[in-house]
Short mmCIF file of C-alpha atoms in Angstrom, two decimals:
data_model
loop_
_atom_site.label_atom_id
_atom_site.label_comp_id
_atom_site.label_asym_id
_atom_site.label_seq_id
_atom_site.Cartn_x
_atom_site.Cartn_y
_atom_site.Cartn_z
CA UNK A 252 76.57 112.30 144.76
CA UNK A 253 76.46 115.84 143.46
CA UNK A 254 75.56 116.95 140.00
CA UNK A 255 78.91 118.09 139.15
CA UNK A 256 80.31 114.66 140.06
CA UNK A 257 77.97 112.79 138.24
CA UNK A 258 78.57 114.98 135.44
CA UNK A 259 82.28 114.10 135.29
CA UNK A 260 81.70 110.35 135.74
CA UNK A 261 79.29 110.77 133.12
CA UNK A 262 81.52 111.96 130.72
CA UNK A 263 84.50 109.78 131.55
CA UNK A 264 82.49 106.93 130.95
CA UNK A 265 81.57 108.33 127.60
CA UNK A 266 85.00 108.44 126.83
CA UNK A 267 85.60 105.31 127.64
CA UNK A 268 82.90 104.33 125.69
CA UNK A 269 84.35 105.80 122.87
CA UNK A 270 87.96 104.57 123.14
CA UNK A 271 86.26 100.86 123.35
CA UNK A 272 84.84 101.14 120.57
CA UNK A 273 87.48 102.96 118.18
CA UNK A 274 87.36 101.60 114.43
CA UNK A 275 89.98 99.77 112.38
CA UNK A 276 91.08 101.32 108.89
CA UNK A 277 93.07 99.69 106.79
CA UNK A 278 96.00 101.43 104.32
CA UNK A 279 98.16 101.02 101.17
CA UNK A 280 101.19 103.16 101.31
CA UNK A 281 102.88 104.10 97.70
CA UNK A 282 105.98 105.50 96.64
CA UNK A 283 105.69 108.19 93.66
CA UNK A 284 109.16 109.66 92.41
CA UNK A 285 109.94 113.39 92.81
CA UNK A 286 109.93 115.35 89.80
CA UNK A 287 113.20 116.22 88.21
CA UNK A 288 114.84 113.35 88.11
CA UNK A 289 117.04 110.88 90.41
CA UNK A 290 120.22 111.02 91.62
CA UNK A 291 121.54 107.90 89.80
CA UNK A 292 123.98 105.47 90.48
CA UNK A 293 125.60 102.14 89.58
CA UNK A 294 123.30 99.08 89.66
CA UNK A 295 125.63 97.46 92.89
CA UNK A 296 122.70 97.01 95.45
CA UNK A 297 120.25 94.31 96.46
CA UNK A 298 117.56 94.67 99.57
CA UNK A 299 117.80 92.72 102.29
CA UNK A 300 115.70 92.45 105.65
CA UNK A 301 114.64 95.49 107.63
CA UNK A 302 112.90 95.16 111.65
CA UNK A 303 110.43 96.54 113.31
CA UNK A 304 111.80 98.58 116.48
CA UNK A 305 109.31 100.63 117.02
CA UNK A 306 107.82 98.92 120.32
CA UNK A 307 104.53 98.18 118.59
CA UNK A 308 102.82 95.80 116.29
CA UNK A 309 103.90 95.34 113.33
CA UNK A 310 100.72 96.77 111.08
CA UNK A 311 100.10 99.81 112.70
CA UNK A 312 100.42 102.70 111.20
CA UNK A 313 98.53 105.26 113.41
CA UNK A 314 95.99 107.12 115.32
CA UNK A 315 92.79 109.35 114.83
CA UNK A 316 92.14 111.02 118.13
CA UNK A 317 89.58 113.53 119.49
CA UNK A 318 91.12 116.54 120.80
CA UNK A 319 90.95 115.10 124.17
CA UNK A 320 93.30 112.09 122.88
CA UNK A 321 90.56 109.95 122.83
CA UNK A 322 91.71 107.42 120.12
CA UNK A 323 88.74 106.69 117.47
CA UNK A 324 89.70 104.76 114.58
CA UNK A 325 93.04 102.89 114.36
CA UNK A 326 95.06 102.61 111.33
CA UNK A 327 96.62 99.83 109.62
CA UNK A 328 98.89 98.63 107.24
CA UNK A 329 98.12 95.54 104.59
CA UNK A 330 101.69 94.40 105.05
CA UNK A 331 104.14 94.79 108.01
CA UNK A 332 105.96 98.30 108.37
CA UNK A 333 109.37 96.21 107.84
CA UNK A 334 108.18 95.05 104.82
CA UNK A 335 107.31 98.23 103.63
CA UNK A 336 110.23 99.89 104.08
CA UNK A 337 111.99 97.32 102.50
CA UNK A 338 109.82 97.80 99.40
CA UNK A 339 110.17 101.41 99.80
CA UNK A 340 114.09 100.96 99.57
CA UNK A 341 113.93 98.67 96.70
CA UNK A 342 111.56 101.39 94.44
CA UNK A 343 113.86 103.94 95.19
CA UNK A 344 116.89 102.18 93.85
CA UNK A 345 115.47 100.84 91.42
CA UNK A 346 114.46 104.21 90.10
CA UNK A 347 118.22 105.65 90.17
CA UNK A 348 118.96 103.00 88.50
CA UNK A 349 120.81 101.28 91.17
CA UNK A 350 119.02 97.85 92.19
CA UNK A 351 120.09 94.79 90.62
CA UNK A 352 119.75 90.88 91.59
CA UNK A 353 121.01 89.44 94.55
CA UNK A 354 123.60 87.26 93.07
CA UNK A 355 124.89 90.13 91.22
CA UNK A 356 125.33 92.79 93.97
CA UNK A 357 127.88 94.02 95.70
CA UNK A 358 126.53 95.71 98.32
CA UNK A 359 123.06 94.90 101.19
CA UNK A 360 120.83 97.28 102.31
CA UNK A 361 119.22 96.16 105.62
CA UNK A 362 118.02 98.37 108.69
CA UNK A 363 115.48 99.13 111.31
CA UNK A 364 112.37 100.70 111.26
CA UNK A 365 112.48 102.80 114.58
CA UNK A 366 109.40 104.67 114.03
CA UNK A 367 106.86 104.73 111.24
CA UNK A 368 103.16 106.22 111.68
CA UNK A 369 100.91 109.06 111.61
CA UNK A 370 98.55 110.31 114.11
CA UNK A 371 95.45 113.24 113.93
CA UNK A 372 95.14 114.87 117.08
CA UNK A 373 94.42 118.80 115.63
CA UNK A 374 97.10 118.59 112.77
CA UNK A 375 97.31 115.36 110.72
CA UNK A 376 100.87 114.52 110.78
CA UNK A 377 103.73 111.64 109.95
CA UNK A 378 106.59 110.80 111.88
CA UNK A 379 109.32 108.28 110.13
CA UNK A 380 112.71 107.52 111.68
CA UNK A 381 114.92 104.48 110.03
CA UNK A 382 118.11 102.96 110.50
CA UNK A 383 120.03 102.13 106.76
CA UNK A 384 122.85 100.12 106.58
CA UNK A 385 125.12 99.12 103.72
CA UNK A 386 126.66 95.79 104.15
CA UNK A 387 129.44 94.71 101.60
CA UNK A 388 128.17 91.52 100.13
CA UNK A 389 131.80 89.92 99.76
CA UNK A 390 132.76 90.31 103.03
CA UNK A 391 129.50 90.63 105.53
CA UNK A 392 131.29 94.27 106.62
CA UNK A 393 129.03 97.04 107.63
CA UNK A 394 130.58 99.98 105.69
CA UNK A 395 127.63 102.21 106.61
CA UNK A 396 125.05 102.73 109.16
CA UNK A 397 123.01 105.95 109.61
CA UNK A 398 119.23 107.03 111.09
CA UNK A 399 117.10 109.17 108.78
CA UNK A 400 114.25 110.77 110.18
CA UNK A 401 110.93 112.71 108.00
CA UNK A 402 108.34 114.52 108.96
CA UNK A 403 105.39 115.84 107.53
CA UNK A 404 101.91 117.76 108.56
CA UNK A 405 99.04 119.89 107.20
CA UNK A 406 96.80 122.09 108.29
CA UNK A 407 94.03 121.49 111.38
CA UNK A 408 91.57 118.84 110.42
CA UNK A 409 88.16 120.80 110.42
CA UNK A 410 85.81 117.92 111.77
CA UNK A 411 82.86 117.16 109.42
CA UNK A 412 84.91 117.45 106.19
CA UNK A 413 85.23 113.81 105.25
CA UNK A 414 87.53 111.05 106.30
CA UNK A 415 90.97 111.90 107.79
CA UNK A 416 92.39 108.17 106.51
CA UNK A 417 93.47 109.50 103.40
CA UNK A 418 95.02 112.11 104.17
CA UNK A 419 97.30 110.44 107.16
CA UNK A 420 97.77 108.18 104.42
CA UNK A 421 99.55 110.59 101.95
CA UNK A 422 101.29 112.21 104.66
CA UNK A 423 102.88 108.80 105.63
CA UNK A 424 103.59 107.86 102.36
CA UNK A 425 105.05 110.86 101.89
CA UNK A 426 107.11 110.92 105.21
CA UNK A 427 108.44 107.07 104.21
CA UNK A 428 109.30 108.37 100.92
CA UNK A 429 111.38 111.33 102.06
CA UNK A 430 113.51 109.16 104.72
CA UNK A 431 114.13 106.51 102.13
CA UNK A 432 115.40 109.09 99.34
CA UNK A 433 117.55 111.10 102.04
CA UNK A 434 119.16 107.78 102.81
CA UNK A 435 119.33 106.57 99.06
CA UNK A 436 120.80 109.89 97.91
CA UNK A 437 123.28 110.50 101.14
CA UNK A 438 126.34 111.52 99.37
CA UNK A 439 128.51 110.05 102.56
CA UNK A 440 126.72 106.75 101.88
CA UNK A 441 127.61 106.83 98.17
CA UNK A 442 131.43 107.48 99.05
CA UNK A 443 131.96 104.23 100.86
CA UNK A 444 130.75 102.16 97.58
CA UNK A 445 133.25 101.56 94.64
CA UNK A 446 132.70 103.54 91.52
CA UNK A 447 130.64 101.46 88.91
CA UNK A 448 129.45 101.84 85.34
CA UNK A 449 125.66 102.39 84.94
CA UNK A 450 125.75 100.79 81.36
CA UNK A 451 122.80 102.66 80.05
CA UNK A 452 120.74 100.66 82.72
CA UNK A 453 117.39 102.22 82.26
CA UNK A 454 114.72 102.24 85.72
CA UNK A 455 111.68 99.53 85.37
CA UNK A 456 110.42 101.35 88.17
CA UNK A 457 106.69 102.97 87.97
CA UNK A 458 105.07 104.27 90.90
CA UNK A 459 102.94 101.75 92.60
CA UNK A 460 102.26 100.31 96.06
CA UNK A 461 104.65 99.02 98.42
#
């Protein structure tokens, strides 16, 4: 066997060796309301069920890689990405003012989660894409349906300068957060609903975990 062969076994087994033994992280995604103010609305809505279509289990939320794509440390979520969306939804109404109990709504929100996670490869970055739909609670009609997608990314993760978890973690936060409020604050959603009176509702809402 020549050196040079060796040398490339050598480091594919490395590799390997690596990707075998890549780490688990666990993560707490949070939703934390845009300054100046919501876009409110009527309280009308309750949230319903969300799924997971992302081809993938339902707790993970990511990658750290080398820059070969190596993965090293998995990430994962405390509570299933449906879940969290769900939550995510529910915060965001309930800040504009808009969530109320289930036996007093008039409209559902349910939907898919078609892709939810971050990944470091060079550039720590978040990918979200969901499916919202508003279902009239009276009649079981689908008066809405529409995918939102987010993004977000920083600069190149310069190796040696602490743990990349938090930041993914921000950035998919972050990512979740802007999909939901795009969706929320969609003024073709908002024209299918009936007009309804706010009555000085004031949020409950304070930024916390989903």
């Amino acid at each position: 066997m020549t050196s040079r062969r060796f040398l490339a076994l050598s480091g594919l087994a490395a590799v390997l060796g690596l990707a075998s033994c890549a780490s688990q992280s666990s993560i707490t995604l949070d939703y934390v309301p845009s300054p100046g103010g919501p876009l409110r609305g009527a309280p009308q809505f309750t949230i319903g069920a969300f799924a997971n279509k992302r081809g993938v289990d339902s707790l993970h939320l990511g990658t750290v890689k080398l820059p070969l794509g190596v993965p090293i440390e998995q990430l994962q979520s405390n509570s299933p990405v449906e879940t969290l969306t769900a939550n995510c939804f529910a915060h965001a109404m309930e800040y504009r003012g808009m969530l109320t109990d289930s036996d007093k709504a008039s409209y559902l929100i349910t939907g898919d989660v078609l892709d939810l996670q971050g990944e470091l490869l060079v550039h720590p970055y978040a990918n979200v894409r969901l499916r919202m739909n508003v279902v009239e609670m009276g009649s079981g009609r689908v008066l809405f349906s529409k995918v939102y997608k987010a993004e977000r990314q920083t600069t190149a993760y310069r190796p040696g300068s602490g743990s990349p978890v938090p930041i993914l973690r921000e950035l998919i936060s972050r990512a979740l957060q802007d999909a939901v409020d795009q969706a929320v604050d969609d003024p073709a959603m908002r024209s299918q609903v009936r007009p309804g009176s706010g009555g000085g509702y004031r949020p409950r809402y304070t930024p916390g975990m989903l």
